[in-house]
Amino acid sequence: MEDYFVPWIKGQKMYVSSHLELAWQDRSLHRMMSNENPNSPSEKVLEAIYQYGKMANRYPDRGVAVRKKLAEINGLEGPDNVLIGNGSCEVFDMIWRSFLRHEDEVIQHTPCFGIYKLRCNVLGGKLVSVPMTYTGSEFLFDPDGVIKAITPKTKIIVIANPNNPTGNFMDEADFIRIAETGVPFVIDEAYVEFSGLKKSMVKLTKKYKNVMITRTLSKAYGLAGLRFGYMLGDKEVVAQIAATLLPWNVGTIPMLAALAALEDTEGLKERVEFNNSQIEYIERELKDVPGLTVFHSHGNYILFDAKGAGKKGMDMVNYAREKGVIFRPQADMYGSDGFFRLTIGTKEENRMAVEIIKEFCSK
Ligand SMILES: Cc1ncc(COP(=O)(O)O)c(C=O)c1O
């Protein structure tokens, strides 16, 4: 078999999210690691899941109703501006497969979400990482660095806004500068609803055909386990990428539960307000811990650097784990091994997290 595999997938391994495996094995653990929403779906969404569960013997359509709703919410012409996927990860996969050939380049702005790289690897693409600028107290986007990294082989530029894990937004003018290069430009807005759609760059898709916006219902809408993501863009671009769609890639239950969630504006508002009040609570409680840097976040996660407190991020993660809480380790970067990240949990979990971090930093 060895000789038959395409060379670029040889030696690559299946992606395993070890913290999710752990959390599903031991349900008593507090999940503060995967940027999930701690609140379960609203009654309206549960009703849709039940209602369409009864029709699970039927194949879905192409999601026309939910695509129409998404176009409407985002001020776009219609369903032809919207592509849906089994989570936004599948949408990245479709985009990457549409543009990348073996040895073509994808530019990402690090630190960032890991899946951009994984989808590039399975296509034999080359990932070009442009680091953000770290001032010691904040991470700054480097649009000049991104533009300078463009070569004739660049087929995709991807930037998350707000970025995971740093939690901050890039300026609109910088998005425009990158859009002007004409290179296919993916703006990952997985967390934008926490700040409201006014922060979205979706308007750029009307002027720049090369701009593609990706979103997910896994975060503010709280439906990570259902798997529903989407892309917004120019009609012709959407139609071309849609050629890579696996038939019936999004099931009836996820697409119609997603529609129910999009219609449940009150449900979204409650989740966003809860999240943002908890971000504020954690940042307020921890901002004065000596030596601990807290990076202000517009998402549902917060990045910390404990190096100034003489602590390692990995030790923090292990300490929390002993107390039954899963935090997220962050690879060493910018000469610091003090980084770690947490995801907003329930009120009780956030209180526990604050205690644990204070205790650990003062040990
Ligand atoms: C920046 C970013 N984009 C996309 C995703 C994945 O979303 P989905 O669940 O829709 O695949 C995540 C998940 O953590 C993320 O952090």
Tab-separated table of C-alpha atoms and ligand atoms in Angstrom:
chain	number	residue	atom	x	y	z
A	1	MET	CA	0.000	0.000	0.000
A	2	GLU	CA	2.872	2.301	0.902
A	3	ASP	CA	3.601	3.153	-2.748
A	4	TYR	CA	0.036	4.115	-3.547
A	5	PHE	CA	-0.500	6.864	-0.977
A	6	VAL	CA	0.093	10.419	-2.195
A	7	PRO	CA	3.504	11.395	-0.787
A	8	TRP	CA	2.223	14.375	1.209
A	9	ILE	CA	-0.096	12.402	3.475
A	10	LYS	CA	2.528	9.807	4.330
A	11	GLY	CA	3.459	9.965	7.976
A	12	GLN	CA	0.600	12.316	8.808
A	13	LYS	CA	-1.646	11.325	11.670
A	14	MET	CA	-5.347	11.669	12.355
A	15	TYR	CA	-6.145	14.818	14.321
A	16	VAL	CA	-6.978	13.868	17.895
A	17	SER	CA	-8.154	16.475	20.328
A	18	SER	CA	-6.844	14.809	23.492
A	19	HIS	CA	-8.609	17.196	25.875
A	20	LEU	CA	-11.974	16.453	24.236
A	21	GLU	CA	-11.312	12.706	24.407
A	22	LEU	CA	-10.522	13.137	28.086
A	23	ALA	CA	-13.598	15.256	28.809
A	24	TRP	CA	-15.924	12.736	27.165
A	25	GLN	CA	-14.338	9.871	29.089
A	26	ASP	CA	-14.655	11.598	32.440
A	27	ARG	CA	-17.821	13.669	32.510
A	28	SER	CA	-17.038	15.036	35.972
A	29	LEU	CA	-14.272	17.219	34.532
A	30	HIS	CA	-14.979	20.899	33.877
A	31	ARG	CA	-14.492	21.672	30.198
A	32	MET	CA	-12.716	25.003	29.970
A	33	MET	CA	-10.487	24.227	27.008
A	34	SER	CA	-12.227	24.016	23.627
A	35	ASN	CA	-14.045	27.329	23.251
A	36	GLU	CA	-17.401	25.611	23.612
A	37	ASN	CA	-20.460	27.362	24.968
A	38	PRO	CA	-21.293	26.234	28.533
A	39	ASN	CA	-25.051	26.676	27.947
A	40	SER	CA	-27.048	23.906	26.317
A	41	PRO	CA	-29.299	24.683	23.334
A	42	SER	CA	-32.466	26.743	23.814
A	43	GLU	CA	-35.920	25.113	23.886
A	44	LYS	CA	-36.552	26.366	20.361
A	45	VAL	CA	-33.473	24.601	19.051
A	46	LEU	CA	-34.276	21.434	21.000
A	47	GLU	CA	-37.768	21.438	19.493
A	48	ALA	CA	-36.302	21.622	15.985
A	49	ILE	CA	-33.877	18.787	16.785
A	50	TYR	CA	-36.803	16.650	17.947
A	51	GLN	CA	-39.092	17.626	15.103
A	52	TYR	CA	-36.540	16.899	12.365
A	53	GLY	CA	-35.234	13.858	14.226
A	54	LYS	CA	-38.563	12.326	13.304
A	55	MET	CA	-37.718	12.937	9.635
A	56	ALA	CA	-34.211	11.514	9.821
A	57	ASN	CA	-35.265	8.835	7.323
A	58	ARG	CA	-35.304	11.581	4.639
A	59	TYR	CA	-32.359	13.141	2.814
A	60	PRO	CA	-31.835	16.855	3.357
A	61	ASP	CA	-32.065	19.497	0.620
A	62	ARG	CA	-29.213	21.952	-0.041
A	63	GLY	CA	-30.127	23.983	3.008
A	64	VAL	CA	-31.975	26.655	1.035
A	65	ALA	CA	-34.016	27.880	4.035
A	66	VAL	CA	-31.039	28.324	6.337
A	67	ARG	CA	-28.894	29.847	3.584
A	68	LYS	CA	-31.650	32.327	2.813
A	69	LYS	CA	-31.835	33.277	6.484
A	70	LEU	CA	-28.055	33.719	6.679
A	71	ALA	CA	-28.062	35.961	3.606
A	72	GLU	CA	-30.833	38.060	5.155
A	73	ILE	CA	-29.065	38.444	8.525
A	74	ASN	CA	-25.893	39.507	6.738
A	75	GLY	CA	-27.398	41.909	4.215
A	76	LEU	CA	-26.524	39.740	1.206
A	77	GLU	CA	-28.640	39.146	-1.871
A	78	GLY	CA	-29.702	35.562	-1.257
A	79	PRO	CA	-28.843	31.895	-0.625
A	80	ASP	CA	-26.383	31.851	-3.530
A	81	ASN	CA	-24.036	33.974	-1.430
A	82	VAL	CA	-23.924	31.267	1.258
A	83	LEU	CA	-22.196	27.889	1.396
A	84	ILE	CA	-22.847	25.545	4.322
A	85	GLY	CA	-20.640	22.917	5.879
A	86	ASN	CA	-20.328	20.349	8.607
A	87	GLY	CA	-18.753	22.919	10.931
A	88	SER	CA	-16.575	25.725	9.616
A	89	CYS	CA	-13.679	23.251	9.547
A	90	GLU	CA	-15.332	21.540	6.601
A	91	VAL	CA	-15.782	24.926	4.960
A	92	PHE	CA	-12.014	25.575	5.293
A	93	ASP	CA	-11.433	22.189	3.731
A	94	MET	CA	-13.629	23.043	0.741
A	95	ILE	CA	-11.916	26.397	0.273
A	96	TRP	CA	-8.433	24.926	0.598
A	97	ARG	CA	-9.280	22.157	-1.908
A	98	SER	CA	-10.629	24.740	-4.329
A	99	PHE	CA	-7.449	26.830	-4.455
A	100	LEU	CA	-4.449	24.771	-3.399
A	101	ARG	CA	-2.301	22.544	-5.473
A	102	HIS	CA	0.662	20.582	-4.201
A	103	GLU	CA	3.337	23.045	-2.940
A	104	ASP	CA	1.090	26.098	-3.166
A	105	GLU	CA	1.213	28.392	-0.160
A	106	VAL	CA	-1.256	29.413	2.538
A	107	ILE	CA	-0.388	32.419	4.678
A	108	GLN	CA	-1.633	32.382	8.249
A	109	HIS	CA	-1.015	34.883	11.035
A	110	THR	CA	0.243	33.134	14.165
A	111	PRO	CA	-0.603	32.308	16.910
A	112	CYS	CA	-3.866	31.085	15.401
A	113	PHE	CA	-6.333	28.234	15.051
A	114	GLY	CA	-4.577	24.961	14.172
A	115	ILE	CA	-6.886	23.586	11.486
A	116	TYR	CA	-5.695	25.950	8.717
A	117	LYS	CA	-2.386	24.133	8.842
A	118	LEU	CA	-3.855	20.633	8.990
A	119	ARG	CA	-6.008	21.131	5.898
A	120	CYS	CA	-3.007	22.598	4.078
A	121	ASN	CA	-0.873	19.565	5.009
A	122	VAL	CA	-3.272	16.974	3.602
A	123	LEU	CA	-3.188	18.782	0.259
A	124	GLY	CA	0.596	18.937	0.176
A	125	GLY	CA	0.479	22.712	0.481
A	126	LYS	CA	3.089	24.831	2.207
A	127	LEU	CA	2.095	26.811	5.232
A	128	VAL	CA	3.684	30.229	5.681
A	129	SER	CA	3.283	31.579	9.209
A	130	VAL	CA	3.599	35.306	9.785
A	131	PRO	CA	3.940	36.014	13.502
A	132	MET	CA	1.900	38.739	15.185
A	133	THR	CA	3.976	41.353	16.976
A	134	TYR	CA	4.110	40.768	20.732
A	135	THR	CA	4.722	43.859	22.815
A	136	GLY	CA	4.838	41.998	26.130
A	137	SER	CA	1.320	43.082	27.007
A	138	GLU	CA	-0.545	42.707	23.710
A	139	PHE	CA	-0.454	41.020	20.346
A	140	LEU	CA	-0.586	43.262	17.290
A	141	PHE	CA	-1.582	42.155	13.810
A	142	ASP	CA	1.110	42.647	11.206
A	143	PRO	CA	-0.673	43.274	7.883
A	144	ASP	CA	2.587	44.512	6.295
A	145	GLY	CA	4.241	41.229	7.236
A	146	VAL	CA	1.324	39.316	5.714
A	147	ILE	CA	1.458	41.291	2.465
A	148	LYS	CA	5.249	40.916	2.256
A	149	ALA	CA	4.915	37.144	2.601
A	150	ILE	CA	2.873	36.894	-0.635
A	151	THR	CA	4.652	35.033	-3.461
A	152	PRO	CA	3.420	33.749	-6.857
A	153	LYS	CA	2.602	30.498	-5.053
A	154	THR	CA	0.310	32.118	-2.463
A	155	LYS	CA	-3.220	30.833	-2.988
A	156	ILE	CA	-4.884	31.682	0.347
A	157	ILE	CA	-4.420	34.185	3.156
A	158	VAL	CA	-6.344	33.407	6.331
A	159	ILE	CA	-6.869	35.632	9.350
A	160	ALA	CA	-9.252	35.061	12.254
A	161	ASN	CA	-11.085	38.125	13.517
A	162	PRO	CA	-11.179	38.196	16.496
A	163	ASN	CA	-8.165	35.974	16.616
A	164	ASN	CA	-7.944	32.754	18.594
A	165	PRO	CA	-6.109	32.647	21.012
A	166	THR	CA	-5.189	36.344	21.333
A	167	GLY	CA	-8.813	37.579	21.426
A	168	ASN	CA	-8.303	40.855	19.520
A	169	PHE	CA	-9.603	42.377	16.273
A	170	MET	CA	-7.590	43.693	13.322
A	171	ASP	CA	-8.516	47.133	11.912
A	172	GLU	CA	-10.831	47.340	8.920
A	173	ALA	CA	-8.276	49.392	6.954
A	174	ASP	CA	-5.807	46.519	7.252
A	175	PHE	CA	-8.383	44.030	5.970
A	176	ILE	CA	-8.926	46.302	2.993
A	177	ARG	CA	-5.188	46.488	2.292
A	178	ILE	CA	-4.927	42.711	2.235
A	179	ALA	CA	-8.141	42.360	0.179
A	180	GLU	CA	-6.653	44.765	-2.391
A	181	THR	CA	-3.872	42.265	-3.162
A	182	GLY	CA	-6.485	40.110	-4.939
A	183	VAL	CA	-5.264	36.897	-3.259
A	184	PRO	CA	-8.125	34.667	-1.987
A	185	PHE	CA	-8.594	36.001	1.521
A	186	VAL	CA	-10.437	34.025	4.195
A	187	ILE	CA	-11.611	36.001	7.206
A	188	ASP	CA	-12.540	33.556	9.946
A	189	GLU	CA	-15.265	35.173	12.060
A	190	ALA	CA	-15.941	32.205	14.359
A	191	TYR	CA	-16.355	34.505	17.378
A	192	VAL	CA	-17.696	37.708	15.831
A	193	GLU	CA	-21.215	37.378	17.294
A	194	PHE	CA	-19.813	38.021	20.776
A	195	SER	CA	-19.189	41.590	19.575
A	196	GLY	CA	-22.177	41.838	17.232
A	197	LEU	CA	-22.252	41.652	13.434
A	198	LYS	CA	-21.288	45.316	13.135
A	199	LYS	CA	-17.713	44.096	13.607
A	200	SER	CA	-18.025	41.736	10.650
A	201	MET	CA	-16.093	42.312	7.420
A	202	VAL	CA	-18.910	40.754	5.366
A	203	LYS	CA	-19.443	44.064	3.565
A	204	LEU	CA	-16.060	43.591	1.896
A	205	THR	CA	-17.404	40.570	-0.006
A	206	LYS	CA	-19.521	42.953	-2.093
A	207	LYS	CA	-16.517	44.871	-3.347
A	208	TYR	CA	-13.813	42.197	-3.253
A	209	LYS	CA	-14.632	38.874	-4.881
A	210	ASN	CA	-11.553	37.381	-3.250
A	211	VAL	CA	-12.866	37.962	0.286
A	212	MET	CA	-14.582	34.984	1.916
A	213	ILE	CA	-16.086	35.138	5.382
A	214	THR	CA	-16.343	31.945	7.419
A	215	ARG	CA	-18.558	31.552	10.476
A	216	THR	CA	-19.764	28.839	12.805
A	217	LEU	CA	-22.674	28.059	15.101
A	218	SER	CA	-20.261	26.298	17.478
A	219	LYS	CA	-19.440	29.354	19.583
A	220	ALA	CA	-21.952	32.120	20.443
A	221	TYR	CA	-24.866	29.959	19.264
A	222	GLY	CA	-23.584	27.050	21.357
A	223	LEU	CA	-24.039	24.211	18.856
A	224	ALA	CA	-20.505	22.774	18.567
A	225	GLY	CA	-21.726	19.181	18.742
A	226	LEU	CA	-24.239	19.680	15.924
A	227	ARG	CA	-21.547	20.759	13.447
A	228	PHE	CA	-22.768	23.673	11.371
A	229	GLY	CA	-20.582	26.285	9.730
A	230	TYR	CA	-20.886	28.484	6.672
A	231	MET	CA	-19.147	30.802	4.233
A	232	LEU	CA	-20.400	34.140	2.901
A	233	GLY	CA	-19.077	35.512	-0.345
A	234	ASP	CA	-19.555	36.484	-3.942
A	235	LYS	CA	-22.109	34.278	-5.749
A	236	GLU	CA	-19.749	33.040	-8.444
A	237	VAL	CA	-17.032	32.234	-5.936
A	238	VAL	CA	-19.533	30.396	-3.733
A	239	ALA	CA	-20.822	28.431	-6.733
A	240	GLN	CA	-17.310	27.367	-7.734
A	241	ILE	CA	-16.343	26.267	-4.218
A	242	ALA	CA	-19.702	24.485	-3.918
A	243	ALA	CA	-18.489	22.136	-6.652
A	244	THR	CA	-16.332	20.492	-3.958
A	245	LEU	CA	-19.337	19.920	-1.678
A	246	LEU	CA	-19.985	16.362	-0.663
A	247	PRO	CA	-23.621	15.652	-1.486
A	248	TRP	CA	-25.762	16.059	1.666
A	249	ASN	CA	-22.759	17.203	3.691
A	250	VAL	CA	-25.018	18.908	6.250
A	251	GLY	CA	-27.748	16.746	7.744
A	252	THR	CA	-31.379	17.756	8.128
A	253	ILE	CA	-31.116	18.062	11.923
A	254	PRO	CA	-28.063	20.383	12.026
A	255	MET	CA	-29.319	22.634	9.226
A	256	LEU	CA	-32.815	23.054	10.624
A	257	ALA	CA	-31.633	23.322	14.227
A	258	ALA	CA	-29.255	26.008	12.928
A	259	LEU	CA	-32.182	27.815	11.342
A	260	ALA	CA	-34.070	27.669	14.658
A	261	ALA	CA	-30.999	29.060	16.455
A	262	LEU	CA	-30.649	31.901	13.931
A	263	GLU	CA	-34.314	32.783	14.404
A	264	ASP	CA	-33.978	32.656	18.208
A	265	THR	CA	-32.421	36.099	18.561
A	266	GLU	CA	-33.271	36.188	22.265
A	267	GLY	CA	-31.355	32.928	22.798
A	268	LEU	CA	-28.284	34.408	21.103
A	269	LYS	CA	-28.543	37.647	23.065
A	270	GLU	CA	-28.659	35.764	26.389
A	271	ARG	CA	-25.624	33.689	25.468
A	272	VAL	CA	-23.621	36.689	24.301
A	273	GLU	CA	-24.489	38.751	27.394
A	274	PHE	CA	-23.633	35.849	29.679
A	275	ASN	CA	-20.292	35.296	27.963
A	276	ASN	CA	-19.295	38.936	27.940
A	277	SER	CA	-20.212	39.475	31.588
A	278	GLN	CA	-18.108	36.431	32.507
A	279	ILE	CA	-15.137	37.632	30.451
A	280	GLU	CA	-15.400	40.898	32.357
A	281	TYR	CA	-15.611	39.054	35.697
A	282	ILE	CA	-12.532	36.907	35.055
A	283	GLU	CA	-10.476	39.789	33.648
A	284	ARG	CA	-11.412	42.000	36.604
A	285	GLU	CA	-10.591	39.299	39.180
A	286	LEU	CA	-7.228	38.431	37.645
A	287	LYS	CA	-5.889	41.729	36.348
A	288	ASP	CA	-4.046	42.511	39.577
A	289	VAL	CA	-2.417	39.130	40.105
A	290	PRO	CA	1.304	40.030	40.248
A	291	GLY	CA	3.205	38.948	37.155
A	292	LEU	CA	0.165	37.538	35.340
A	293	THR	CA	-0.623	39.083	31.940
A	294	VAL	CA	-4.284	38.853	30.935
A	295	PHE	CA	-5.032	39.443	27.244
A	296	HIS	CA	-8.359	41.174	26.817
A	297	SER	CA	-10.629	38.956	24.741
A	298	HIS	CA	-13.538	39.541	22.384
A	299	GLY	CA	-14.189	35.798	22.181
A	300	ASN	CA	-15.271	33.154	24.690
A	301	TYR	CA	-11.710	32.400	25.838
A	302	ILE	CA	-8.900	34.287	27.529
A	303	LEU	CA	-5.167	33.925	26.979
A	304	PHE	CA	-2.773	34.444	29.889
A	305	ASP	CA	0.986	34.640	30.296
A	306	ALA	CA	2.193	33.644	33.767
A	307	LYS	CA	5.898	33.991	33.023
A	308	GLY	CA	6.088	37.245	34.990
A	309	ALA	CA	4.808	35.322	38.018
A	310	GLY	CA	7.618	32.808	37.497
A	311	LYS	CA	5.182	30.117	36.370
A	312	LYS	CA	4.960	27.803	33.396
A	313	GLY	CA	1.692	27.573	31.459
A	314	MET	CA	1.904	23.786	31.357
A	315	ASP	CA	2.253	23.620	35.155
A	316	MET	CA	-0.854	25.815	35.429
A	317	VAL	CA	-2.779	23.438	33.150
A	318	ASN	CA	-1.642	20.414	35.199
A	319	TYR	CA	-2.522	22.142	38.473
A	320	ALA	CA	-6.048	22.936	37.220
A	321	ARG	CA	-6.396	19.356	35.994
A	322	GLU	CA	-5.670	18.080	39.515
A	323	LYS	CA	-8.590	20.230	40.659
A	324	GLY	CA	-10.872	18.728	38.019
A	325	VAL	CA	-10.717	21.592	35.520
A	326	ILE	CA	-9.340	21.326	31.974
A	327	PHE	CA	-7.519	24.429	30.740
A	328	ARG	CA	-5.772	24.651	27.375
A	329	PRO	CA	-2.000	24.578	27.087
A	330	GLN	CA	-0.407	26.982	24.633
A	331	ALA	CA	2.901	26.203	22.949
A	332	ASP	CA	5.854	28.335	24.057
A	333	MET	CA	6.115	31.499	21.992
A	334	TYR	CA	7.971	34.804	22.005
A	335	GLY	CA	10.463	33.404	24.516
A	336	SER	CA	7.802	32.640	27.098
A	337	ASP	CA	6.703	29.264	28.453
A	338	GLY	CA	4.060	30.951	30.611
A	339	PHE	CA	1.104	30.963	28.210
A	340	PHE	CA	-2.154	29.119	28.808
A	341	ARG	CA	-5.787	29.669	27.818
A	342	LEU	CA	-9.186	29.058	29.307
A	343	THR	CA	-12.690	28.987	27.873
A	344	ILE	CA	-15.609	30.663	29.609
A	345	GLY	CA	-17.570	28.084	31.603
A	346	THR	CA	-20.627	28.284	33.814
A	347	LYS	CA	-20.633	30.924	36.564
A	348	GLU	CA	-19.479	28.338	39.083
A	349	GLU	CA	-16.711	27.080	36.795
A	350	ASN	CA	-15.459	30.612	36.183
A	351	ARG	CA	-15.359	31.259	39.923
A	352	MET	CA	-13.390	28.027	40.391
A	353	ALA	CA	-11.007	28.985	37.583
A	354	VAL	CA	-10.315	32.366	39.170
A	355	GLU	CA	-9.548	30.707	42.526
A	356	ILE	CA	-7.293	28.111	40.925
A	357	ILE	CA	-5.289	30.696	38.968
A	358	LYS	CA	-4.886	32.995	41.989
A	359	GLU	CA	-3.823	30.068	44.167
A	360	PHE	CA	-1.338	28.771	41.588
A	361	CYS	CA	0.246	32.161	40.960
A	362	SER	CA	0.737	32.822	44.664
A	363	LYS	CA	2.301	29.412	45.447
B	1	LIG	C1	-10.824	30.605	14.989
B	1	LIG	C2	-11.664	29.364	14.876
B	1	LIG	N1	-12.251	29.074	13.713
B	1	LIG	C3	-13.028	27.983	13.567
B	1	LIG	C4	-13.231	27.109	14.624
B	1	LIG	C5	-13.989	25.820	14.405
B	1	LIG	O1	-15.282	25.913	14.239
B	1	LIG	P1	-16.222	24.709	13.832
B	1	LIG	O2	-16.676	24.069	15.096
B	1	LIG	O3	-17.303	25.409	13.102
B	1	LIG	O4	-15.497	23.741	12.938
B	1	LIG	C6	-12.646	27.366	15.848
B	1	LIG	C7	-12.850	26.433	16.974
B	1	LIG	O5	-12.278	26.480	18.015
B	1	LIG	C8	-11.844	28.526	15.980
B	1	LIG	O6	-11.227	28.814	17.127
